[in-house]
Amino acid sequence: MEHTQVDLISNSSAPASPGEECGCVRLGKCKWFNVAKGWGFLTPNDGGQEVFVHQSVIQMAGFRSLGEQEEVEFECQRTARGLEATRVSGRQGENCHGSTYRPRINRKTRRMRCYNCGEFANHIASECAQGPQPKRCHRCRSEDHLHADCPHRNATVTQTERSRSKSITSIEEAVEALTVSTTP
């Protein structure tokens, strides 16, 4: 029975100390802020309990975040988890400056070869900034011939054909050696 009375007292909405007034404008600094997850904590100047802050309540244009040790003014309310900011702005209601860090984007950019400039980039020939270029080989970039007639292409093909023929002859030799050794 005594335990339930203690629980009721600790869960009341009254502030635990005078420094934790809710609903009024308070001054403080950003203790830390995770820009990737969009939340962090404020340390009030009056020495009260740390205040949770989510990016949705930050007053600023664009990507909302807080810089470390950035001075802010805020309003907060007590929730089941503790104090939570309901509005965060810079001094005298100005916009916050925010963090210099930006979260990494996990989106992979697709890199493809532009057949106009020959670079691996994220554009195609019709969107190339260099404008139309004369037709040339995409392998060696020579204007004398196209890719199908490239002498460098034929050199690599003959090398692969040679390596295949060597492996075939070596396999045939291995099979012959096995048949010779297995015959009585």
PDB file of C-alpha atoms in Angstrom, residues 14 22 25 42 60 91 112 114 136 140 165 173:
ATOM      1  CA  ALA A  14       4.163  19.070 -10.400  1.00  0.00           C
ATOM      2  CA  CYS A  22       6.866  24.078 -17.517  1.00  0.00           C
ATOM      3  CA  VAL A  25      10.115  30.525 -21.848  1.00  0.00           C
ATOM      4  CA  LEU A  42      19.024  20.795 -23.911  1.00  0.00           C
ATOM      5  CA  MET A  60      14.439  27.308 -38.410  1.00  0.00           C
ATOM      6  CA  ARG A  91      17.634  34.044 -28.601  1.00  0.00           C
ATOM      7  CA  MET A 112      26.736   5.394 -66.015  1.00  0.00           C
ATOM      8  CA  CYS A 114      28.045   9.212 -70.986  1.00  0.00           C
ATOM      9  CA  ARG A 136      34.630   8.239 -81.512  1.00  0.00           C
ATOM     10  CA  CYS A 140      40.253   4.293 -76.588  1.00  0.00           C
ATOM     11  CA  SER A 165      42.894 -22.551 -76.131  1.00  0.00           C
ATOM     12  CA  GLU A 173      46.619 -33.429 -72.124  1.00  0.00           C
TER      13      GLU A 173
END
